[in-house]
């Protein structure tokens, strides 16, 4: 199986490929302007910028989470407008932890596009290796992206609620431990976690800024699966973003088929009828 990760050296050797689209998806939940500012200050040559708020999310209603998924048609239209077509090879990067890059990787897979990779170590690794940067903003000619939807890759809040009492399923929370426990909640109005969910912070996927070896990640996630097939695992986080980094790590480890509860905690806790656990 091909890893969904690409090294800085490999990407650097492919920058002249006319089918290559490099996407900068840097972001900061606490300061949404950080990504665009970082892109303007310097980015990988040829890279376009895509915003998690503006390009990768639908409008918020107050009950659909902080980064609701757009419809497949709306996202396909966004991709087309950005110059990403079905023939494109897409490489996406963020600051380095794959939190935001993982979201675009997952969304393209959701629409049936498999020629998509995440830069291992992101912008931090690219810069660490002393590779070329540019500051000019890039746009691409519009392309045609036709979606082949794989909607079995995601679950709704109702699906996730039903899974709480299903011992064959397991819910994995990718947030930092203190948020999972409900000790702190810097972003959402309610602290805690989905009852029955186990915690594995997405930051554990990396060491020294790069993803751990595939065999090591495989062993770690097999402990969480506890004999279940990957398809029985439901990923969630705060808003369906960092959970994708855990899915990316599993894919790198050869464990394919797990699901995303895209609304995640921010959607879950918007309905007081849904149960909340702490500790």
mmCIF file of C-alpha atoms in Angstrom:
data_model
loop_
_atom_site.group_PDB
_atom_site.id
_atom_site.type_symbol
_atom_site.label_atom_id
_atom_site.label_comp_id
_atom_site.label_asym_id
_atom_site.label_seq_id
_atom_site.Cartn_x
_atom_site.Cartn_y
_atom_site.Cartn_z
ATOM 1 C CA UNK A 1 0.000 0.000 0.000
ATOM 2 C CA UNK A 2 1.244 3.480 -0.867
ATOM 3 C CA UNK A 3 1.661 5.847 2.060
ATOM 4 C CA UNK A 4 -0.415 9.043 1.940
ATOM 5 C CA UNK A 5 2.685 10.942 3.108
ATOM 6 C CA UNK A 6 5.269 12.544 0.832
ATOM 7 C CA UNK A 7 8.700 13.778 1.898
ATOM 8 C CA UNK A 8 10.003 17.283 1.293
ATOM 9 C CA UNK A 9 12.744 15.861 -0.947
ATOM 10 C CA UNK A 10 10.250 13.982 -3.106
ATOM 11 C CA UNK A 11 7.962 16.994 -3.406
ATOM 12 C CA UNK A 12 10.879 19.283 -4.296
ATOM 13 C CA UNK A 13 11.786 16.973 -7.189
ATOM 14 C CA UNK A 14 8.218 17.148 -8.546
ATOM 15 C CA UNK A 15 7.503 20.891 -8.405
ATOM 16 C CA UNK A 16 7.667 21.245 -12.187
ATOM 17 C CA UNK A 17 5.032 18.557 -12.804
ATOM 18 C CA UNK A 18 2.176 20.324 -14.634
ATOM 19 C CA UNK A 19 -0.392 18.045 -12.970
ATOM 20 C CA UNK A 20 0.871 18.877 -9.470
ATOM 21 C CA UNK A 21 -1.183 21.200 -7.260
ATOM 22 C CA UNK A 22 0.450 22.151 -3.963
ATOM 23 C CA UNK A 23 -1.969 23.498 -1.355
ATOM 24 C CA UNK A 24 -1.006 25.525 1.709
ATOM 25 C CA UNK A 25 -3.633 24.949 4.417
ATOM 26 C CA UNK A 26 -1.973 26.565 7.434
ATOM 27 C CA UNK A 27 -4.386 27.808 10.084
ATOM 28 C CA UNK A 28 -4.766 28.676 13.747
ATOM 29 C CA UNK A 29 -8.090 28.004 15.494
ATOM 30 C CA UNK A 30 -7.513 30.904 17.870
ATOM 31 C CA UNK A 31 -6.482 33.367 15.138
ATOM 32 C CA UNK A 32 -8.007 32.591 11.721
ATOM 33 C CA UNK A 33 -5.855 35.177 9.904
ATOM 34 C CA UNK A 34 -2.627 33.341 10.744
ATOM 35 C CA UNK A 35 -2.792 31.010 7.751
ATOM 36 C CA UNK A 36 -3.171 33.699 5.095
ATOM 37 C CA UNK A 37 -0.518 35.839 6.789
ATOM 38 C CA UNK A 38 1.906 32.904 6.889
ATOM 39 C CA UNK A 39 1.238 32.156 3.216
ATOM 40 C CA UNK A 40 1.933 35.781 2.294
ATOM 41 C CA UNK A 41 5.179 35.737 4.292
ATOM 42 C CA UNK A 42 6.500 32.697 2.457
ATOM 43 C CA UNK A 43 5.269 29.425 0.990
ATOM 44 C CA UNK A 44 6.350 26.497 -1.172
ATOM 45 C CA UNK A 45 6.853 27.670 -4.774
ATOM 46 C CA UNK A 46 3.671 27.366 -6.812
ATOM 47 C CA UNK A 47 1.452 26.645 -3.808
ATOM 48 C CA UNK A 48 -2.084 27.993 -3.682
ATOM 49 C CA UNK A 49 -3.805 28.791 -0.393
ATOM 50 C CA UNK A 50 -7.000 27.126 0.823
ATOM 51 C CA UNK A 51 -8.672 28.277 4.026
ATOM 52 C CA UNK A 52 -10.249 25.770 6.378
ATOM 53 C CA UNK A 53 -12.928 28.335 7.240
ATOM 54 C CA UNK A 54 -13.667 29.653 3.751
ATOM 55 C CA UNK A 55 -12.861 26.728 1.434
ATOM 56 C CA UNK A 56 -13.146 23.541 3.493
ATOM 57 C CA UNK A 57 -16.227 24.299 5.585
ATOM 58 C CA UNK A 58 -19.885 25.153 5.086
ATOM 59 C CA UNK A 59 -21.743 27.902 6.882
ATOM 60 C CA UNK A 60 -22.207 27.408 10.611
ATOM 61 C CA UNK A 61 -25.743 27.226 11.978
ATOM 62 C CA UNK A 62 -24.905 26.934 15.668
ATOM 63 C CA UNK A 63 -25.831 23.248 15.724
ATOM 64 C CA UNK A 64 -23.630 21.779 12.954
ATOM 65 C CA UNK A 65 -20.205 22.268 14.536
ATOM 66 C CA UNK A 66 -17.391 24.755 14.037
ATOM 67 C CA UNK A 67 -16.198 23.356 10.690
ATOM 68 C CA UNK A 68 -19.258 21.740 9.082
ATOM 69 C CA UNK A 69 -18.625 19.760 5.925
ATOM 70 C CA UNK A 70 -19.827 21.437 2.755
ATOM 71 C CA UNK A 71 -21.990 19.410 0.402
ATOM 72 C CA UNK A 72 -20.103 17.284 -2.105
ATOM 73 C CA UNK A 73 -21.312 19.489 -4.963
ATOM 74 C CA UNK A 74 -20.254 22.686 -3.226
ATOM 75 C CA UNK A 75 -16.802 21.339 -2.426
ATOM 76 C CA UNK A 76 -16.329 19.973 -5.959
ATOM 77 C CA UNK A 77 -17.145 23.463 -7.240
ATOM 78 C CA UNK A 78 -14.570 24.972 -4.876
ATOM 79 C CA UNK A 79 -11.930 22.522 -6.070
ATOM 80 C CA UNK A 80 -12.730 23.289 -9.710
ATOM 81 C CA UNK A 81 -12.489 27.034 -9.083
ATOM 82 C CA UNK A 82 -9.131 26.575 -7.351
ATOM 83 C CA UNK A 83 -7.748 24.703 -10.363
ATOM 84 C CA UNK A 84 -7.925 21.192 -8.919
ATOM 85 C CA UNK A 85 -9.334 18.645 -11.365
ATOM 86 C CA UNK A 86 -9.671 14.888 -11.496
ATOM 87 C CA UNK A 87 -6.279 14.621 -13.218
ATOM 88 C CA UNK A 88 -4.487 16.664 -10.532
ATOM 89 C CA UNK A 89 -1.898 15.262 -8.162
ATOM 90 C CA UNK A 90 -2.509 17.199 -4.949
ATOM 91 C CA UNK A 91 0.022 17.697 -2.162
ATOM 92 C CA UNK A 92 -1.235 19.581 0.876
ATOM 93 C CA UNK A 93 0.744 20.941 3.806
ATOM 94 C CA UNK A 94 0.157 22.884 6.984
ATOM 95 C CA UNK A 95 2.497 24.128 9.695
ATOM 96 C CA UNK A 96 3.683 20.594 10.324
ATOM 97 C CA UNK A 97 1.327 18.612 12.555
ATOM 98 C CA UNK A 98 -1.001 17.533 9.680
ATOM 99 C CA UNK A 99 -4.064 18.750 11.604
ATOM 100 C CA UNK A 100 -5.304 20.969 8.783
ATOM 101 C CA UNK A 101 -3.614 19.194 5.881
ATOM 102 C CA UNK A 102 -5.299 15.989 7.035
ATOM 103 C CA UNK A 103 -8.709 17.603 6.684
ATOM 104 C CA UNK A 104 -8.196 18.416 2.976
ATOM 105 C CA UNK A 105 -6.653 14.965 2.413
ATOM 106 C CA UNK A 106 -9.751 13.336 3.913
ATOM 107 C CA UNK A 107 -12.183 15.579 2.027
ATOM 108 C CA UNK A 108 -10.588 14.779 -1.327
ATOM 109 C CA UNK A 109 -10.743 11.083 -0.509
ATOM 110 C CA UNK A 110 -14.401 11.545 0.458
ATOM 111 C CA UNK A 111 -15.018 12.902 -3.052
ATOM 112 C CA UNK A 112 -13.217 9.929 -4.610
ATOM 113 C CA UNK A 113 -9.842 11.538 -5.344
ATOM 114 C CA UNK A 114 -6.972 9.221 -4.392
ATOM 115 C CA UNK A 115 -4.039 11.131 -5.930
ATOM 116 C CA UNK A 116 -3.637 13.206 -2.774
ATOM 117 C CA UNK A 117 -0.677 13.348 -0.376
ATOM 118 C CA UNK A 118 0.253 15.186 2.800
ATOM 119 C CA UNK A 119 3.724 16.697 3.166
ATOM 120 C CA UNK A 120 5.379 14.887 6.080
ATOM 121 C CA UNK A 121 6.477 17.549 8.565
ATOM 122 C CA UNK A 122 4.687 20.263 6.611
ATOM 123 C CA UNK A 123 6.068 23.743 6.153
ATOM 124 C CA UNK A 124 8.298 23.390 9.207
ATOM 125 C CA UNK A 125 10.152 20.459 7.632
ATOM 126 C CA UNK A 126 10.394 22.178 4.241
ATOM 127 C CA UNK A 127 11.938 25.233 5.893
ATOM 128 C CA UNK A 128 14.176 23.120 8.136
ATOM 129 C CA UNK A 129 15.678 21.522 5.032
ATOM 130 C CA UNK A 130 16.412 24.971 3.601
ATOM 131 C CA UNK A 131 14.221 24.556 0.540
ATOM 132 C CA UNK A 132 13.038 27.328 -1.755
ATOM 133 C CA UNK A 133 10.264 29.716 -0.744
ATOM 134 C CA UNK A 134 8.314 32.427 -2.518
ATOM 135 C CA UNK A 135 5.970 35.193 -1.395
ATOM 136 C CA UNK A 136 3.891 35.831 -4.532
ATOM 137 C CA UNK A 137 0.277 34.682 -4.337
ATOM 138 C CA UNK A 138 -0.600 31.954 -6.818
ATOM 139 C CA UNK A 139 -3.840 31.173 -8.598
ATOM 140 C CA UNK A 140 -4.551 28.442 -11.129
ATOM 141 C CA UNK A 141 -6.816 28.314 -14.142
ATOM 142 C CA UNK A 142 -10.164 26.694 -13.273
ATOM 143 C CA UNK A 143 -10.347 22.939 -13.763
ATOM 144 C CA UNK A 144 -13.106 20.358 -13.792
ATOM 145 C CA UNK A 145 -13.562 18.246 -10.683
ATOM 146 C CA UNK A 146 -16.300 15.622 -10.832
ATOM 147 C CA UNK A 147 -16.972 14.019 -7.475
ATOM 148 C CA UNK A 148 -17.460 10.296 -6.896
ATOM 149 C CA UNK A 149 -18.878 10.470 -3.396
ATOM 150 C CA UNK A 150 -17.839 7.940 -0.755
ATOM 151 C CA UNK A 151 -20.328 8.934 1.926
ATOM 152 C CA UNK A 152 -19.726 5.726 3.885
ATOM 153 C CA UNK A 153 -16.507 7.391 5.098
ATOM 154 C CA UNK A 154 -18.422 9.643 7.486
ATOM 155 C CA UNK A 155 -20.998 9.275 10.238
ATOM 156 C CA UNK A 156 -23.643 11.592 11.601
ATOM 157 C CA UNK A 157 -24.320 12.528 15.204
ATOM 158 C CA UNK A 158 -27.181 9.995 15.221
ATOM 159 C CA UNK A 159 -24.874 7.256 13.916
ATOM 160 C CA UNK A 160 -22.334 8.117 16.597
ATOM 161 C CA UNK A 161 -24.970 8.169 19.339
ATOM 162 C CA UNK A 162 -26.091 4.683 18.282
ATOM 163 C CA UNK A 163 -22.480 3.493 18.401
ATOM 164 C CA UNK A 164 -22.087 4.338 22.098
ATOM 165 C CA UNK A 165 -23.850 1.117 23.082
ATOM 166 C CA UNK A 166 -22.328 -1.011 20.298
ATOM 167 C CA UNK A 167 -19.339 -2.922 21.684
ATOM 168 C CA UNK A 168 -18.209 -3.688 18.139
ATOM 169 C CA UNK A 169 -17.597 0.022 17.532
ATOM 170 C CA UNK A 170 -15.088 2.297 19.195
ATOM 171 C CA UNK A 171 -15.004 6.098 19.239
ATOM 172 C CA UNK A 172 -11.570 7.733 19.245
ATOM 173 C CA UNK A 173 -11.185 11.341 20.411
ATOM 174 C CA UNK A 174 -8.135 13.087 18.896
ATOM 175 C CA UNK A 175 -8.142 16.128 21.196
ATOM 176 C CA UNK A 176 -5.526 16.812 23.855
ATOM 177 C CA UNK A 177 -6.084 14.771 27.022
ATOM 178 C CA UNK A 178 -7.123 17.737 29.185
ATOM 179 C CA UNK A 179 -9.911 18.632 26.747
ATOM 180 C CA UNK A 180 -11.064 15.025 26.534
ATOM 181 C CA UNK A 181 -11.192 14.834 30.337
ATOM 182 C CA UNK A 182 -13.192 18.061 30.476
ATOM 183 C CA UNK A 183 -10.614 19.799 32.658
ATOM 184 C CA UNK A 184 -10.373 22.677 30.173
ATOM 185 C CA UNK A 185 -12.342 23.729 27.116
ATOM 186 C CA UNK A 186 -10.794 26.685 25.266
ATOM 187 C CA UNK A 187 -12.999 26.571 22.158
ATOM 188 C CA UNK A 188 -16.403 24.962 22.677
ATOM 189 C CA UNK A 189 -19.175 25.942 25.142
ATOM 190 C CA UNK A 190 -19.313 22.565 26.914
ATOM 191 C CA UNK A 191 -16.383 20.588 28.339
ATOM 192 C CA UNK A 192 -16.103 16.796 28.292
ATOM 193 C CA UNK A 193 -16.313 13.974 25.774
ATOM 194 C CA UNK A 194 -18.689 11.562 24.090
ATOM 195 C CA UNK A 195 -19.487 8.734 26.547
ATOM 196 C CA UNK A 196 -17.466 5.608 25.804
ATOM 197 C CA UNK A 197 -14.912 7.417 23.646
ATOM 198 C CA UNK A 198 -11.235 6.706 24.250
ATOM 199 C CA UNK A 199 -8.553 9.326 23.844
ATOM 200 C CA UNK A 200 -5.467 9.454 21.656
ATOM 201 C CA UNK A 201 -4.208 12.946 20.982
ATOM 202 C CA UNK A 202 -3.260 13.374 17.324
ATOM 203 C CA UNK A 203 0.074 14.892 18.429
ATOM 204 C CA UNK A 204 1.198 11.350 19.351
ATOM 205 C CA UNK A 205 1.459 10.480 15.643
ATOM 206 C CA UNK A 206 4.727 12.367 15.254
ATOM 207 C CA UNK A 207 8.237 12.392 16.644
ATOM 208 C CA UNK A 208 10.724 15.192 15.978
ATOM 209 C CA UNK A 209 8.247 16.817 13.616
ATOM 210 C CA UNK A 210 7.722 13.806 11.331
ATOM 211 C CA UNK A 211 5.284 10.908 11.394
ATOM 212 C CA UNK A 212 6.450 7.846 13.272
ATOM 213 C CA UNK A 213 7.320 4.761 11.185
ATOM 214 C CA UNK A 214 4.304 2.896 9.817
ATOM 215 C CA UNK A 215 4.952 -0.264 11.840
ATOM 216 C CA UNK A 216 5.135 1.703 15.085
ATOM 217 C CA UNK A 217 1.876 3.519 14.381
ATOM 218 C CA UNK A 218 0.260 0.215 13.412
ATOM 219 C CA UNK A 219 1.101 -1.271 16.810
ATOM 220 C CA UNK A 220 -0.224 1.817 18.625
ATOM 221 C CA UNK A 221 -3.545 1.886 16.777
ATOM 222 C CA UNK A 222 -4.006 -1.875 17.077
ATOM 223 C CA UNK A 223 -4.025 -1.387 20.858
ATOM 224 C CA UNK A 224 -6.913 1.072 20.435
ATOM 225 C CA UNK A 225 -8.740 -1.206 17.988
ATOM 226 C CA UNK A 226 -8.474 -4.069 20.509
ATOM 227 C CA UNK A 227 -9.296 -6.702 17.921
ATOM 228 C CA UNK A 228 -11.780 -4.616 15.942
ATOM 229 C CA UNK A 229 -11.431 -3.962 12.229
ATOM 230 C CA UNK A 230 -10.406 -0.385 11.316
ATOM 231 C CA UNK A 231 -13.875 0.131 9.807
ATOM 232 C CA UNK A 232 -15.325 -0.198 13.318
ATOM 233 C CA UNK A 233 -13.379 2.859 14.534
ATOM 234 C CA UNK A 234 -15.061 6.273 14.590
ATOM 235 C CA UNK A 235 -12.753 9.297 14.685
ATOM 236 C CA UNK A 236 -13.762 12.598 16.217
ATOM 237 C CA UNK A 237 -12.136 15.673 17.733
ATOM 238 C CA UNK A 238 -13.348 19.218 18.307
ATOM 239 C CA UNK A 239 -14.674 19.982 14.844
ATOM 240 C CA UNK A 240 -13.694 17.163 12.491
ATOM 241 C CA UNK A 241 -10.206 18.515 11.772
ATOM 242 C CA UNK A 242 -7.491 16.976 13.974
ATOM 243 C CA UNK A 243 -9.351 13.642 13.848
ATOM 244 C CA UNK A 244 -8.281 13.494 10.195
ATOM 245 C CA UNK A 245 -4.631 13.480 11.341
ATOM 246 C CA UNK A 246 -5.330 10.247 13.251
ATOM 247 C CA UNK A 247 -7.017 8.820 10.146
ATOM 248 C CA UNK A 248 -3.973 9.840 8.108
ATOM 249 C CA UNK A 249 -1.681 8.087 10.584
ATOM 250 C CA UNK A 250 -3.785 4.929 10.390
ATOM 251 C CA UNK A 251 -3.690 5.037 6.599
ATOM 252 C CA UNK A 252 0.102 5.436 6.720
ATOM 253 C CA UNK A 253 0.136 2.380 8.994
ATOM 254 C CA UNK A 254 -1.908 0.330 6.516
ATOM 255 C CA UNK A 255 -5.062 0.414 8.645
ATOM 256 C CA UNK A 256 -7.712 1.599 6.187
ATOM 257 C CA UNK A 257 -11.448 2.101 6.349
ATOM 258 C CA UNK A 258 -12.064 3.950 9.623
ATOM 259 C CA UNK A 259 -14.860 6.537 9.746
ATOM 260 C CA UNK A 260 -15.093 10.229 10.604
ATOM 261 C CA UNK A 261 -17.785 11.816 12.741
ATOM 262 C CA UNK A 262 -17.324 15.110 10.941
ATOM 263 C CA UNK A 263 -19.401 17.263 13.285
ATOM 264 C CA UNK A 264 -17.376 16.029 16.264
ATOM 265 C CA UNK A 265 -17.534 17.551 19.748
ATOM 266 C CA UNK A 266 -18.576 21.047 18.637
ATOM 267 C CA UNK A 267 -21.681 19.622 16.956
ATOM 268 C CA UNK A 268 -22.283 16.973 19.630
ATOM 269 C CA UNK A 269 -22.335 19.404 22.553
ATOM 270 C CA UNK A 270 -24.658 21.855 20.768
ATOM 271 C CA UNK A 271 -27.615 19.585 21.627
ATOM 272 C CA UNK A 272 -28.167 19.307 25.404
ATOM 273 C CA UNK A 273 -30.061 16.057 24.825
ATOM 274 C CA UNK A 274 -26.831 14.286 23.836
ATOM 275 C CA UNK A 275 -24.931 12.720 26.751
ATOM 276 C CA UNK A 276 -21.652 14.152 28.003
ATOM 277 C CA UNK A 277 -18.939 12.396 30.027
ATOM 278 C CA UNK A 278 -16.032 13.803 32.008
ATOM 279 C CA UNK A 279 -12.903 12.347 33.500
#
